[in-house]
Short mmCIF file of C-alpha atoms in Angstrom, two decimals:
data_model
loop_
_atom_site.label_atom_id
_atom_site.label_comp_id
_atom_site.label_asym_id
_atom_site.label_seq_id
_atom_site.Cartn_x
_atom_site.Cartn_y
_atom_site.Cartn_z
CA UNK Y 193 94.07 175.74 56.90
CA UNK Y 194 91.06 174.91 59.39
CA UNK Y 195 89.86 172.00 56.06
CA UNK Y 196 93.78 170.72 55.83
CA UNK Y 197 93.53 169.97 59.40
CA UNK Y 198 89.97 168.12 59.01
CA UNK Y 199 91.45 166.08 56.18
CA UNK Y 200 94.72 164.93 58.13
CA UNK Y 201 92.70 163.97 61.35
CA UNK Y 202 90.27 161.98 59.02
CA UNK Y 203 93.21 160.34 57.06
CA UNK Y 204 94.17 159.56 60.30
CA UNK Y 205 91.33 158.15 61.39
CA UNK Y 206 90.85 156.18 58.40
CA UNK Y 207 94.58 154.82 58.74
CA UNK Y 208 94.18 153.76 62.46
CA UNK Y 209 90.48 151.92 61.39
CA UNK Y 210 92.07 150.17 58.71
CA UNK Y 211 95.76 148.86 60.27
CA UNK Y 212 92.86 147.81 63.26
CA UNK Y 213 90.99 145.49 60.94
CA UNK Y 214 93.47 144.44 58.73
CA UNK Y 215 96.65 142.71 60.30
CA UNK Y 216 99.02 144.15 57.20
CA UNK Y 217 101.92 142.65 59.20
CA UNK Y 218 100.55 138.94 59.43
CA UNK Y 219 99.62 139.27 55.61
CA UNK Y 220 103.01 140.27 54.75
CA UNK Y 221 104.44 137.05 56.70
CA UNK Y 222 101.64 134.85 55.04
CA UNK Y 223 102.60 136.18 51.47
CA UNK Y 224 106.80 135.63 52.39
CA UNK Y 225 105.71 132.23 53.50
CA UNK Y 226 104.01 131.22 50.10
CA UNK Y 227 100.43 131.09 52.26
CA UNK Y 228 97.10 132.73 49.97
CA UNK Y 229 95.61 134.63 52.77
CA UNK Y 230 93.73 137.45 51.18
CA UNK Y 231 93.35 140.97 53.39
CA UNK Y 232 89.60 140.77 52.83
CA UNK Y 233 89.56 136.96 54.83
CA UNK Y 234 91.84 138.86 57.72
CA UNK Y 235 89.24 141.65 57.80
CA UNK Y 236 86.37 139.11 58.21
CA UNK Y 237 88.35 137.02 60.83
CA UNK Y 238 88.16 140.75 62.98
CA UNK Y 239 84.13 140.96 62.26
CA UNK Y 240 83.84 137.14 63.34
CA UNK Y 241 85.75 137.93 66.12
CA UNK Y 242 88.59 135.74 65.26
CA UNK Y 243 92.24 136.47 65.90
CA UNK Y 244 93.83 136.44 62.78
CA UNK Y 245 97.16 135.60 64.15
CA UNK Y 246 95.73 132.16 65.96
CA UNK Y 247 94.65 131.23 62.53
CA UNK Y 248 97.40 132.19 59.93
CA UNK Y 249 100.42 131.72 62.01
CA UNK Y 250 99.30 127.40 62.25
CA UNK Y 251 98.56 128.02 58.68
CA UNK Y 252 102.13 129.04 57.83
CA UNK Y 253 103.38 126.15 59.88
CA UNK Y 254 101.42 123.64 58.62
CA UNK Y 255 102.48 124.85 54.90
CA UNK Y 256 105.80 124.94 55.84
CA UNK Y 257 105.90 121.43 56.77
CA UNK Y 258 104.40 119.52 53.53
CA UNK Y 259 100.53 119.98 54.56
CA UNK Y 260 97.41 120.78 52.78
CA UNK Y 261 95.43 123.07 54.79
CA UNK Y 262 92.79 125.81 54.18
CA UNK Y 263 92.14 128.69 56.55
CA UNK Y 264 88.78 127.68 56.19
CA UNK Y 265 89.27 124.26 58.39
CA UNK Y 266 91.64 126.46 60.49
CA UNK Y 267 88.63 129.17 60.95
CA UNK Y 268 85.95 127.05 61.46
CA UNK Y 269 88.09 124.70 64.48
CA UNK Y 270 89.06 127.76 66.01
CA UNK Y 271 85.15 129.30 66.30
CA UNK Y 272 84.10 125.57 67.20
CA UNK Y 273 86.45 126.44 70.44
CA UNK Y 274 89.39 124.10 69.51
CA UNK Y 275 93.15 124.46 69.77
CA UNK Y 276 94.52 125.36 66.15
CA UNK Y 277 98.05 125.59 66.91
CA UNK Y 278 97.89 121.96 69.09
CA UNK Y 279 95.99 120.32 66.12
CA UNK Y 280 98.59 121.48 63.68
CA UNK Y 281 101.31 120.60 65.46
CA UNK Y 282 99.64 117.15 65.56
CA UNK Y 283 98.87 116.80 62.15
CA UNK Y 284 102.58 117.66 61.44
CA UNK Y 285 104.08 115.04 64.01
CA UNK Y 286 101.49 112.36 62.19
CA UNK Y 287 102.64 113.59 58.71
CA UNK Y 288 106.26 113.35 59.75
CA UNK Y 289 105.73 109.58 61.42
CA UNK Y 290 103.67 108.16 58.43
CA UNK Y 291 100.57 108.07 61.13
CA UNK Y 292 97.14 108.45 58.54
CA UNK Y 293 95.55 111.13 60.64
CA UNK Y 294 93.32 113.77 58.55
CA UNK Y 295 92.49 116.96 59.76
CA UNK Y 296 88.46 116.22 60.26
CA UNK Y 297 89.94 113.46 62.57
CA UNK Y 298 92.45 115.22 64.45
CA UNK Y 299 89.92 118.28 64.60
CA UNK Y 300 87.34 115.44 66.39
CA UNK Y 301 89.55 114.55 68.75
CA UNK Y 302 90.25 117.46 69.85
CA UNK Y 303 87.20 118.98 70.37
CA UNK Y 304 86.23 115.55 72.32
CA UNK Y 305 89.21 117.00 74.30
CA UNK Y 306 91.52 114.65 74.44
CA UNK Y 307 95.07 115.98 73.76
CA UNK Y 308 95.23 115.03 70.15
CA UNK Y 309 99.18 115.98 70.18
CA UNK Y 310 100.05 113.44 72.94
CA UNK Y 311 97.69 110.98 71.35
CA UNK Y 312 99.76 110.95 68.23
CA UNK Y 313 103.14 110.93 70.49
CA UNK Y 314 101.97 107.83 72.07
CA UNK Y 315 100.99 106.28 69.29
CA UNK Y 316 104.70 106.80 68.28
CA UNK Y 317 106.27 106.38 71.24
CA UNK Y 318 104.52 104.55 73.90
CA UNK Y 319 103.57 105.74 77.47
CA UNK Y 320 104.29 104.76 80.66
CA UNK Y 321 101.39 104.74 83.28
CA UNK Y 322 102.15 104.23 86.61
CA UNK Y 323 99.03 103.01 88.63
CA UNK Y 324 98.30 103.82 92.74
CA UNK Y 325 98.69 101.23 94.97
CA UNK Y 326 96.20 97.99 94.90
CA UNK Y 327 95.79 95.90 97.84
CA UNK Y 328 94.31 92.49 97.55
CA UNK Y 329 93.63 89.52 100.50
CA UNK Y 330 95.06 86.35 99.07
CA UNK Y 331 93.16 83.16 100.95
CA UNK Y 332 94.96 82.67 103.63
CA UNK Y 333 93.94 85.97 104.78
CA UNK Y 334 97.12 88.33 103.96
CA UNK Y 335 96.97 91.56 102.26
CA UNK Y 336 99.03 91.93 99.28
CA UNK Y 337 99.64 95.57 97.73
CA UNK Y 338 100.79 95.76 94.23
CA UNK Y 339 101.88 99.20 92.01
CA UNK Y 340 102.01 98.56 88.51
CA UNK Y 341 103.71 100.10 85.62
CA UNK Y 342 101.14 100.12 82.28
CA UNK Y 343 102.84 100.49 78.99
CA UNK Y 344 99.99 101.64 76.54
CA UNK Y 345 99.87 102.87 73.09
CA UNK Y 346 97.12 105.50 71.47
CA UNK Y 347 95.21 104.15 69.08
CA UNK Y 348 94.17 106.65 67.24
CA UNK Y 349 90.69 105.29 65.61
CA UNK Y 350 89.55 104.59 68.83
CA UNK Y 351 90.57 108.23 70.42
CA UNK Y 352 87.17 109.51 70.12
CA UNK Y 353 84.51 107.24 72.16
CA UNK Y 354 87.32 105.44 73.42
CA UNK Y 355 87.36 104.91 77.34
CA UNK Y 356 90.38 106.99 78.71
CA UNK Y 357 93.57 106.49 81.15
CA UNK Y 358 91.34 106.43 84.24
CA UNK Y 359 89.37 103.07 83.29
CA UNK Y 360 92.69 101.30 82.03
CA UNK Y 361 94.01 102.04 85.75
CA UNK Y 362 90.55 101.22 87.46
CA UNK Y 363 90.36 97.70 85.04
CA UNK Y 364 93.87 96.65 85.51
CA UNK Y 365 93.19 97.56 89.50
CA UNK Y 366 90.27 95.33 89.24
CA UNK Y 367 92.48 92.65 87.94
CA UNK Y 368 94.98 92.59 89.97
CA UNK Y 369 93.02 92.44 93.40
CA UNK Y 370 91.00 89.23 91.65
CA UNK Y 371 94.10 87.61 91.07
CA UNK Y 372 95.49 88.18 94.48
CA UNK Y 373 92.28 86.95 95.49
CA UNK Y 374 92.78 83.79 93.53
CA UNK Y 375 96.22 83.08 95.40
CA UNK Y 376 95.73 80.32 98.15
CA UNK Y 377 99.30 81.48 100.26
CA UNK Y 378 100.03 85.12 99.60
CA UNK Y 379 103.74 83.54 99.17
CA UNK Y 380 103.03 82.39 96.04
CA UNK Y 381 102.39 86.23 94.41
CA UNK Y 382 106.05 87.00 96.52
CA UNK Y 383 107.83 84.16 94.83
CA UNK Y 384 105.86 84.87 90.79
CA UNK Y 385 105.37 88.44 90.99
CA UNK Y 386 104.87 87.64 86.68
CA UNK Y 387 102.35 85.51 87.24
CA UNK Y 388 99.79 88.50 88.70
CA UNK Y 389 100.70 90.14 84.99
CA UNK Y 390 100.59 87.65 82.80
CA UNK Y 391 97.06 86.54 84.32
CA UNK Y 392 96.16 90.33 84.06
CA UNK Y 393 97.35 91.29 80.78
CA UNK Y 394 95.79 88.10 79.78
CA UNK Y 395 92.28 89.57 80.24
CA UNK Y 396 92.58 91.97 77.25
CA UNK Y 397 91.74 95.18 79.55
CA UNK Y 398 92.44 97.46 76.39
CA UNK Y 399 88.98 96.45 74.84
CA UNK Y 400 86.82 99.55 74.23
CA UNK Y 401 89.74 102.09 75.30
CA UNK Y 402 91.68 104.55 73.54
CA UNK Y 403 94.68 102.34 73.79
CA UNK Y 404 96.68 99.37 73.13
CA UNK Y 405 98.09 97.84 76.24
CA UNK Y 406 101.30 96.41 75.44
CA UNK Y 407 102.75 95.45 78.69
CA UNK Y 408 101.62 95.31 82.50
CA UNK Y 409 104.75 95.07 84.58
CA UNK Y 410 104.89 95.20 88.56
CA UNK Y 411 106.96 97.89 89.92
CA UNK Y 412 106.01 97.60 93.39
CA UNK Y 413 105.30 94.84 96.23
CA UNK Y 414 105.17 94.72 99.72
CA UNK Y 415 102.95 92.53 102.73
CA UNK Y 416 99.65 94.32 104.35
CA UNK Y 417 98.18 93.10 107.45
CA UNK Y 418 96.61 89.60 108.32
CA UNK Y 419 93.13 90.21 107.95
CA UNK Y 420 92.24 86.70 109.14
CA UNK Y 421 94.91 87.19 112.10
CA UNK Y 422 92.84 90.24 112.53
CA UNK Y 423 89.24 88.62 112.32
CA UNK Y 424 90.81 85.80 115.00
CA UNK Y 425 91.82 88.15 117.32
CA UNK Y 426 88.75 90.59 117.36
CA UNK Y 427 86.53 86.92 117.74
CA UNK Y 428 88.65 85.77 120.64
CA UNK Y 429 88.42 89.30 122.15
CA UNK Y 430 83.95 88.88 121.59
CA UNK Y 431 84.01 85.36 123.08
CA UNK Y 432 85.82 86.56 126.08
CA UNK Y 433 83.01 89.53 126.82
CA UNK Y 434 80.53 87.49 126.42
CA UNK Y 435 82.45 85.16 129.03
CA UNK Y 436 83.23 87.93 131.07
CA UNK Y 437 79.84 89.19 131.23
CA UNK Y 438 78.04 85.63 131.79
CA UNK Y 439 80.53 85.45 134.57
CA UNK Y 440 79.61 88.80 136.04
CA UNK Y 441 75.93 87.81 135.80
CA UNK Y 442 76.66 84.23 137.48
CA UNK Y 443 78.63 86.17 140.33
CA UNK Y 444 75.88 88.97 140.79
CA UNK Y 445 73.32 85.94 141.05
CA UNK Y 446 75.81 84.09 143.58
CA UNK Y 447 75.56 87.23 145.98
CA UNK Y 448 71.66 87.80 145.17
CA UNK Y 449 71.43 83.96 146.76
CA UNK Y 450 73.78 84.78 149.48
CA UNK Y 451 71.88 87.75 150.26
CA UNK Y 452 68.64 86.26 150.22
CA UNK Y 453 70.34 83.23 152.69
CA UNK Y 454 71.42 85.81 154.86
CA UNK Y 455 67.99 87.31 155.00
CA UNK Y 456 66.69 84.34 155.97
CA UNK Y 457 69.55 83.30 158.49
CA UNK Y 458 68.50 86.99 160.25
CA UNK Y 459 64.83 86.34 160.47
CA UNK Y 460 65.83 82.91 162.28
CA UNK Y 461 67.86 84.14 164.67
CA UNK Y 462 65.54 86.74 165.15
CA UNK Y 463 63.04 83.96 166.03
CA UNK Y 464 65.83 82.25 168.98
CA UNK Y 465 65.08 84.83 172.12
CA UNK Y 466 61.17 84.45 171.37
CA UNK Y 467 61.59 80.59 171.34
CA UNK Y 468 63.89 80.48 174.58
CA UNK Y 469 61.33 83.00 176.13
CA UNK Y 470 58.57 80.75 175.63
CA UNK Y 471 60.68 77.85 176.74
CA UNK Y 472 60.83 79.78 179.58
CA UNK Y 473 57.38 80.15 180.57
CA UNK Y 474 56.14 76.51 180.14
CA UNK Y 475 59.12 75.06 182.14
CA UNK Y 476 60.67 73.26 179.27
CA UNK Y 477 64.02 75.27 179.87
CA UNK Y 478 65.69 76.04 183.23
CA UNK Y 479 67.94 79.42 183.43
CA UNK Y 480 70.74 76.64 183.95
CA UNK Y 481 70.41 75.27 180.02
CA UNK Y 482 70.33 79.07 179.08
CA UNK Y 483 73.87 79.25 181.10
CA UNK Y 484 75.15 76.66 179.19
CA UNK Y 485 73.71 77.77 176.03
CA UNK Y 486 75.69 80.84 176.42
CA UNK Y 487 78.56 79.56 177.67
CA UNK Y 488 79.07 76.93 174.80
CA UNK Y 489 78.11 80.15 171.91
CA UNK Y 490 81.02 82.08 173.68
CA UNK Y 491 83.28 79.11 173.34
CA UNK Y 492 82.32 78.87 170.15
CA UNK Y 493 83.11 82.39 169.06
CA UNK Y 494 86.74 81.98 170.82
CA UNK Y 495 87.41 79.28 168.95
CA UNK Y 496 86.61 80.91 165.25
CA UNK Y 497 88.50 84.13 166.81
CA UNK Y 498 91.75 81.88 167.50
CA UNK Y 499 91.03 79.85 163.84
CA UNK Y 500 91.31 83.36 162.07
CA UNK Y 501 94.39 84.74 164.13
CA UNK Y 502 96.18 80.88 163.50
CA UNK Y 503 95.20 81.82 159.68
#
């Protein structure tokens, strides 16, 4: 009894162990589908640490639809950290499109990670890349800001080493802004928007990229500011400190010097009662003249008191 028992827990055992390693299910779909996938290459996909199922199921696909695979190339892509099922489904939209794309090629570019299925989309059908907002000054000092519409098309030779999106956006941003720049009245890009892309496309920005640039069309325009309006203004404002301040500094100097007049008025009337007193005592002035003296400074000071109230 006790050695039945030990032989159905190690049967068991031994069943659990081996529908672990071997994927009987997957190999049963591989044979239906016509796919040589032995149970010996799904146990060493297990020891490799490979999920058989992200290596056979592309495989079925792939032989489903006309192509020429071995899970070899699958294997080897998918422990060289690639995307099986994405390069696949690439090779089978290039197969479908007459696109010559191999799998060492489509393996390449997606290991350079680029998206090797949109690559072989847009070399189909192409995209439509719609750029931020570029602001140029044209000469007469007016801001002009331009959003274009990019119509590219993956080449697929140059995928790998081939500059991406962001440097067709940055050159044809370049472009533009030299263009506007070009411009003498910033009327001239508002009345021939197509001359700012023709001028641009003209400068073959797709050299060294991953794509063919088939159109550059403007989508957007509208006026900035007057940057020379601007530069006027903030020189006008300068010139008028400067005025303002060598004004100040002529005033402050004007009331230094009436200051210092003052001063010197004070110390000269400070000298009259020492004069008269001398006067005095040599005879040269009779307490009559200093009547009269005083008598002509009060009719004096009447008369400036009756100018201000008549004012």
């Amino acid at each position: 009894m006790i050695g039945t028992i030990i032989i159905a827990v190690l049967v068991l055992v031994f069943l659990i162990i081996f529908f672990t390693l071997v994927p009987v299910g997957l190999w049963i779909s591989a044979i239906s589908a016509q796919v040589r996938v032995g149970l010996g290459t799904l146990v060493g996909m297990r020891l490799r640490r490979v999920t058989p199922s992200r290596v056979v199921k592309p495989l079925i696909k792939a032989v489903k639809a006309g192509l020429e695979l071995e899970v070899n190339q699958l294997e080897s892509h998918y422990l060289a950290g690639g995307d099986v099922d994405q390069t696949v489904d690439a090779l089978i939209a290039a197969h479908r499109a007459n696109i010559a794309l191999d799998f060492s090629r489509a393996a390449a570019i997606d290991l350079a990670g680029r998206d090797v299925l949109e690559a072989v989309q847009t070399s189909v059908t192409p995209k439509v890349i719609r750029t931020p907002e570029f602001t140029g000054v044209a000469q007469n000092g007016v801001e002009v800001k331009v959003i274009t519409q990019i119509t590219v098309q993956s080449n697929i030779d140059r995928i790998v080493g081939g500059a991406g999106e962001d440097t067709v956006i940055a050159r044809v941003g370049e472009a533009v802004v030299s263009t506007v720049g070009e411009t003498r009245e910033h009327t001239d890009v508002l009345e021939n928007p197509n001359s700012i892309s023709k001028k641009v496309q003209e400068q073959g920005l797709g050299d060294g990229t991953a794509y063919t640039i088939l159109s550059i069309d403007i989508a957007e325009m509208r006026i900035g500011d007057n940057i020379k309006a601007k530069l006027d203004i903030e020189k006008a404002n300068a010139d008028m400190e400067v005025a303002q301040a060598a004004a100040s500094k002529r005033k402050a100097e004007a009331i230094a010097l009436e200051q210092e007049n003052r001063a010197v008025v004070v110390a000269a009337e400070a000298e009259v009662p020492r004069a008269l007193a001398k006067a005095l005592e040599k005879g040269n002035l009779g307490a009559m003249d200093i009547y009269r003296m005083d008598n002509v400074q009060a009719d004096t000071t009447m008369r400036e008191a009756i100018a201000k109230e008549d004012k």
